[in-house]
Amino acid sequence: MVFDFFGVKKKAVIAMAHIGALPGSPAYDAAAGVNKLVDDVLSDIDKLQAGGVDAIMFGNENDRPYVFQAPPEGLAAMTAIVERVKPQLTVPFGVNYLWDPSASVAIGAVTGASFVREIFTGVFASDMGIWQPDCAKAARLRHSLGRDDMKMLFNINAEFAHSLDQRPIELRAKSAVFSSLADAILVSGPLTGQAVDQSDLRRVCETVRDVPVFANTGVNKDNVRDILSVAGGVIIGTHFKVDGNTWNPVDGDRVKRFMEIVEALR
């Protein structure tokens, strides 16, 4: 059992529902508006749930270039979209507003999410500049909103970035659990859709015993057996898309084939 909301399921699969570009971001389609964003997400949700995933996480991957602080219009739009699609959900859900820990917690808390994902700890040199998240602020916000039950999933090696903390990744992971109360540790590859370094994943899994460890990027049908032999679960987005392209809609057949492999493993 990874978390209580998964019931008896082991080796959890969290699937991404990538929301289209939100108001305020350069790629936002103002002519189509928020209704188009809702329709597209609902279509992806149907395919993901029909394929048998264990949970869905809403993310704003299309809001490139990314920001460290959510603008008001983006924060409001993402909250509204999650609320509008919630009635369609039959599995637990989470949220991630890139790359703002407090915004992720705020959206998750008010929409009833079971978990949130973000970069909560560390210092990074990134495409967006120096990256220095405030974990304490996000954790205190979760508590003040009465959502201590909502799990905080810590991505400890950020995509599009290089850690300025040169401690071994397994030590950074163990430290995040000890000092920052991480509910789970996520290990990523260098970019969205690129596979995690399996030696990094193994070292983290061998060191972190108190909370689940997930592979956060680049999981596919060819490497999932090796990854789930050590990790407690995976977060998967790109592999479920048409042609394996991050920016395409979800391909229901890809989801089903992947989950058939997972079911045989657990």
Coordinates of C-alpha atoms in Angstrom, one line a residue:
M1 CA 0.0 0.0 0.0
V2 CA 1.5 3.3 -1.1
F3 CA -1.1 5.7 0.4
D4 CA -4.5 5.0 2.0
F5 CA -6.4 6.5 -0.9
F6 CA -5.1 3.8 -3.2
G7 CA -6.7 1.1 -1.0
V8 CA -5.0 -2.3 -1.4
K9 CA -3.3 -1.4 -4.7
K10 CA 0.5 -1.6 -4.8
K11 CA 2.9 0.0 -7.2
A12 CA 0.6 3.0 -7.9
V13 CA 0.3 4.6 -11.4
I14 CA -0.5 8.3 -11.3
A15 CA -1.4 9.7 -14.8
M16 CA -1.0 13.2 -15.9
A17 CA -3.9 15.3 -17.2
H18 CA -2.1 18.2 -18.9
I19 CA -4.4 21.2 -19.0
G20 CA -3.9 23.4 -22.1
A21 CA -2.3 26.8 -21.7
L22 CA -4.1 28.9 -19.1
P23 CA -5.1 32.5 -19.2
G24 CA -2.1 34.7 -18.9
S25 CA 0.4 32.4 -20.6
P26 CA 1.6 33.0 -24.2
A27 CA -0.1 30.0 -25.7
Y28 CA -3.5 30.6 -24.2
D29 CA -6.2 30.4 -26.9
A30 CA -8.5 33.3 -25.8
A31 CA -10.9 32.7 -28.7
A32 CA -11.6 29.1 -27.5
G33 CA -11.5 30.1 -23.9
V34 CA -11.7 28.1 -20.7
N35 CA -14.5 25.9 -22.0
K36 CA -12.1 24.4 -24.6
L37 CA -9.6 23.6 -21.8
V38 CA -12.3 21.8 -19.8
D39 CA -13.5 19.8 -22.8
D40 CA -9.9 18.7 -23.6
V41 CA -9.2 17.6 -20.1
L42 CA -12.5 15.7 -19.8
S43 CA -11.5 13.8 -22.9
D44 CA -8.2 12.8 -21.5
I45 CA -9.8 11.9 -18.1
D46 CA -12.2 9.5 -19.9
K47 CA -9.3 7.7 -21.6
L48 CA -7.1 7.5 -18.6
Q49 CA -9.8 6.1 -16.3
A50 CA -11.0 3.6 -19.0
G51 CA -7.4 2.4 -19.2
G52 CA -7.3 1.7 -15.5
V53 CA -4.9 4.2 -13.9
D54 CA -4.9 4.6 -10.2
A55 CA -5.0 8.4 -9.9
I56 CA -4.9 11.5 -12.0
M57 CA -2.8 14.6 -11.5
F58 CA -3.7 17.9 -13.1
G59 CA -0.8 20.0 -14.4
N60 CA -0.2 23.1 -16.4
E61 CA 2.7 21.9 -18.5
N62 CA 1.5 24.0 -21.4
D63 CA 2.1 27.3 -19.6
R64 CA 5.6 27.8 -21.1
P65 CA 7.7 29.7 -20.4
Y66 CA 7.3 28.5 -16.8
V67 CA 7.1 30.8 -13.8
F68 CA 8.0 30.5 -10.1
Q69 CA 4.9 32.4 -8.9
A70 CA 1.5 31.6 -10.2
P71 CA -0.3 34.7 -11.7
P72 CA -3.8 35.4 -10.3
E73 CA -5.5 34.6 -13.6
G74 CA -3.6 31.2 -13.9
L75 CA -4.3 30.3 -10.3
A76 CA -8.0 31.1 -10.7
A77 CA -8.4 29.3 -14.0
M78 CA -6.7 26.1 -12.9
T79 CA -8.8 26.0 -9.8
A80 CA -12.0 26.5 -11.8
I81 CA -11.1 23.8 -14.3
V82 CA -10.3 21.2 -11.7
E83 CA -13.6 22.0 -10.0
R84 CA -15.5 21.6 -13.2
V85 CA -14.1 18.3 -14.1
K86 CA -14.2 16.7 -10.6
P87 CA -17.6 15.1 -11.2
Q88 CA -16.1 13.0 -13.9
L89 CA -13.5 11.5 -11.7
T90 CA -13.7 8.0 -10.3
V91 CA -10.1 7.9 -9.0
P92 CA -8.2 10.1 -6.5
F93 CA -6.6 13.2 -7.9
G94 CA -3.8 15.6 -7.3
V95 CA -2.6 18.9 -8.7
N96 CA 0.7 20.6 -9.7
Y97 CA 1.0 24.2 -10.7
L98 CA 4.5 24.6 -12.3
W99 CA 6.6 25.7 -10.5
D100 CA 4.9 27.2 -7.5
P101 CA 4.6 25.1 -4.3
S102 CA 2.2 27.4 -2.5
A103 CA -0.1 27.7 -5.5
S104 CA -0.1 23.9 -5.9
V105 CA -1.0 23.5 -2.2
A106 CA -3.7 26.2 -2.4
I107 CA -5.4 24.7 -5.5
G108 CA -5.1 21.2 -4.0
A109 CA -6.5 22.2 -0.7
V110 CA -9.6 24.0 -2.0
T111 CA -10.5 21.4 -4.7
G112 CA -10.2 18.4 -2.3
A113 CA -7.1 16.9 -3.9
S114 CA -5.5 13.9 -2.3
F115 CA -1.9 15.0 -3.1
V116 CA 0.2 17.7 -4.7
R117 CA 3.5 17.6 -6.5
E118 CA 6.2 20.2 -6.7
I119 CA 9.8 21.2 -6.2
F120 CA 9.7 21.9 -2.5
T121 CA 13.4 21.9 -1.5
G122 CA 16.8 22.7 -2.8
V123 CA 18.4 25.4 -4.9
F124 CA 18.8 25.0 -8.7
A125 CA 20.2 26.8 -11.7
S126 CA 17.4 26.5 -14.2
D127 CA 16.0 27.7 -17.6
M128 CA 13.9 30.1 -15.5
G129 CA 16.8 31.4 -13.4
I130 CA 17.9 30.6 -9.9
W131 CA 15.3 28.4 -8.4
Q132 CA 14.8 28.5 -4.6
P133 CA 11.5 27.1 -3.4
D134 CA 10.0 27.8 0.0
C135 CA 8.9 24.5 1.5
A136 CA 8.1 25.9 4.9
K137 CA 5.6 28.4 3.4
A138 CA 3.9 25.7 1.4
A139 CA 3.7 23.3 4.4
R140 CA 2.4 26.0 6.7
L141 CA -0.3 26.9 4.1
R142 CA -1.4 23.3 4.0
H143 CA -1.8 23.2 7.7
S144 CA -3.6 26.6 7.9
L145 CA -6.0 25.4 5.3
G146 CA -6.8 22.3 7.4
R147 CA -5.4 19.8 4.8
D148 CA -2.7 18.0 6.7
D149 CA -4.2 14.8 5.1
M150 CA -3.2 16.0 1.6
K151 CA 0.1 14.4 0.7
M152 CA 3.0 16.5 -0.5
L153 CA 5.1 14.7 -3.2
F154 CA 8.6 16.2 -3.3
N155 CA 10.3 16.2 -6.7
I156 CA 14.0 16.4 -5.6
N157 CA 15.8 16.7 -8.9
A158 CA 14.0 19.3 -11.0
E159 CA 13.6 19.0 -14.7
F160 CA 15.1 21.9 -16.8
A161 CA 17.5 22.5 -14.0
H162 CA 20.8 21.5 -12.3
S163 CA 21.0 21.2 -8.5
L164 CA 23.5 23.6 -6.9
D165 CA 23.4 21.3 -3.8
Q166 CA 26.1 18.8 -4.6
R167 CA 25.2 16.3 -2.0
P168 CA 24.4 12.8 -3.4
I169 CA 20.8 12.6 -4.6
E170 CA 20.0 9.9 -2.0
L171 CA 21.2 12.2 0.8
R172 CA 19.1 15.1 -0.5
A173 CA 16.1 12.7 -0.6
K174 CA 16.7 11.5 3.0
S175 CA 17.2 15.0 4.2
A176 CA 13.9 16.2 2.6
V177 CA 12.0 13.5 4.5
F178 CA 13.8 14.3 7.8
S179 CA 13.9 18.1 7.7
S180 CA 10.9 19.0 5.4
L181 CA 8.4 16.3 6.1
A182 CA 8.1 14.9 2.6
D183 CA 5.2 12.5 2.2
A184 CA 6.9 10.9 -0.9
I185 CA 10.0 11.4 -2.9
L186 CA 10.0 11.7 -6.7
V187 CA 13.1 11.1 -8.9
S188 CA 13.1 12.7 -12.3
G189 CA 15.0 12.7 -15.6
P190 CA 16.6 15.9 -17.0
L191 CA 13.5 16.9 -19.0
T192 CA 9.8 16.1 -19.2
G193 CA 9.4 12.7 -20.9
Q194 CA 13.0 11.7 -20.4
A195 CA 13.7 8.6 -18.3
V196 CA 15.0 8.8 -14.8
D197 CA 18.6 7.6 -14.2
Q198 CA 17.9 4.1 -12.8
S199 CA 21.0 4.2 -10.6
D200 CA 19.8 7.4 -9.0
L201 CA 16.4 5.8 -8.5
R202 CA 17.8 2.7 -6.9
R203 CA 20.1 4.6 -4.5
V204 CA 17.1 6.7 -3.4
C205 CA 14.9 3.7 -2.9
E206 CA 17.6 1.9 -0.9
T207 CA 18.1 5.0 1.3
V208 CA 14.6 6.3 1.8
R209 CA 12.5 3.8 3.8
D210 CA 10.0 5.9 5.6
V211 CA 8.0 7.2 2.6
P212 CA 7.2 6.0 -0.9
V213 CA 9.6 6.7 -3.8
F214 CA 8.2 7.3 -7.3
A215 CA 9.8 7.6 -10.7
N216 CA 8.6 11.0 -12.0
T217 CA 9.4 11.2 -15.7
G218 CA 10.1 9.0 -18.7
V219 CA 8.3 5.9 -17.6
N220 CA 7.2 3.7 -20.5
K221 CA 6.2 0.1 -21.3
D222 CA 9.8 -0.9 -21.9
N223 CA 11.3 0.3 -18.6
V224 CA 8.3 0.0 -16.2
R225 CA 9.3 -3.5 -15.1
D226 CA 12.7 -2.4 -14.0
I227 CA 11.4 0.8 -12.4
L228 CA 8.6 -0.9 -10.4
S229 CA 11.1 -3.6 -9.2
V230 CA 12.4 -0.9 -6.9
A231 CA 10.0 2.0 -6.8
G232 CA 6.6 2.3 -5.1
G233 CA 5.0 3.8 -8.1
V234 CA 5.3 6.0 -11.2
I235 CA 4.0 9.3 -12.5
I236 CA 3.4 9.1 -16.2
G237 CA 2.3 11.7 -18.8
T238 CA 4.3 11.6 -22.1
H239 CA 4.1 7.9 -22.8
F240 CA 0.3 8.0 -22.6
K241 CA 0.0 10.6 -25.3
V242 CA -0.6 10.1 -29.1
D243 CA 2.8 9.1 -30.6
G244 CA 4.4 9.6 -27.2
N245 CA 4.4 13.4 -27.7
T246 CA 4.0 15.4 -24.5
W247 CA 1.8 18.0 -26.1
N248 CA -0.7 15.6 -27.8
P249 CA -4.0 14.2 -26.4
V250 CA -4.0 11.0 -24.4
D251 CA -4.0 7.8 -26.5
G252 CA -6.4 5.3 -24.8
D253 CA -4.8 2.3 -26.3
R254 CA -1.4 3.2 -25.0
V255 CA -2.9 3.6 -21.5
K256 CA -4.5 0.2 -21.7
R257 CA -1.4 -1.6 -22.9
F258 CA 0.7 0.0 -20.2
M259 CA -1.7 -0.8 -17.4
E260 CA -1.9 -4.5 -18.6
I261 CA 1.8 -4.7 -18.0
V262 CA 1.5 -3.1 -14.6
E263 CA -1.4 -5.3 -13.5
A264 CA 0.8 -8.3 -14.3
L265 CA 3.5 -7.0 -12.0
R266 CA 1.5 -6.3 -8.9

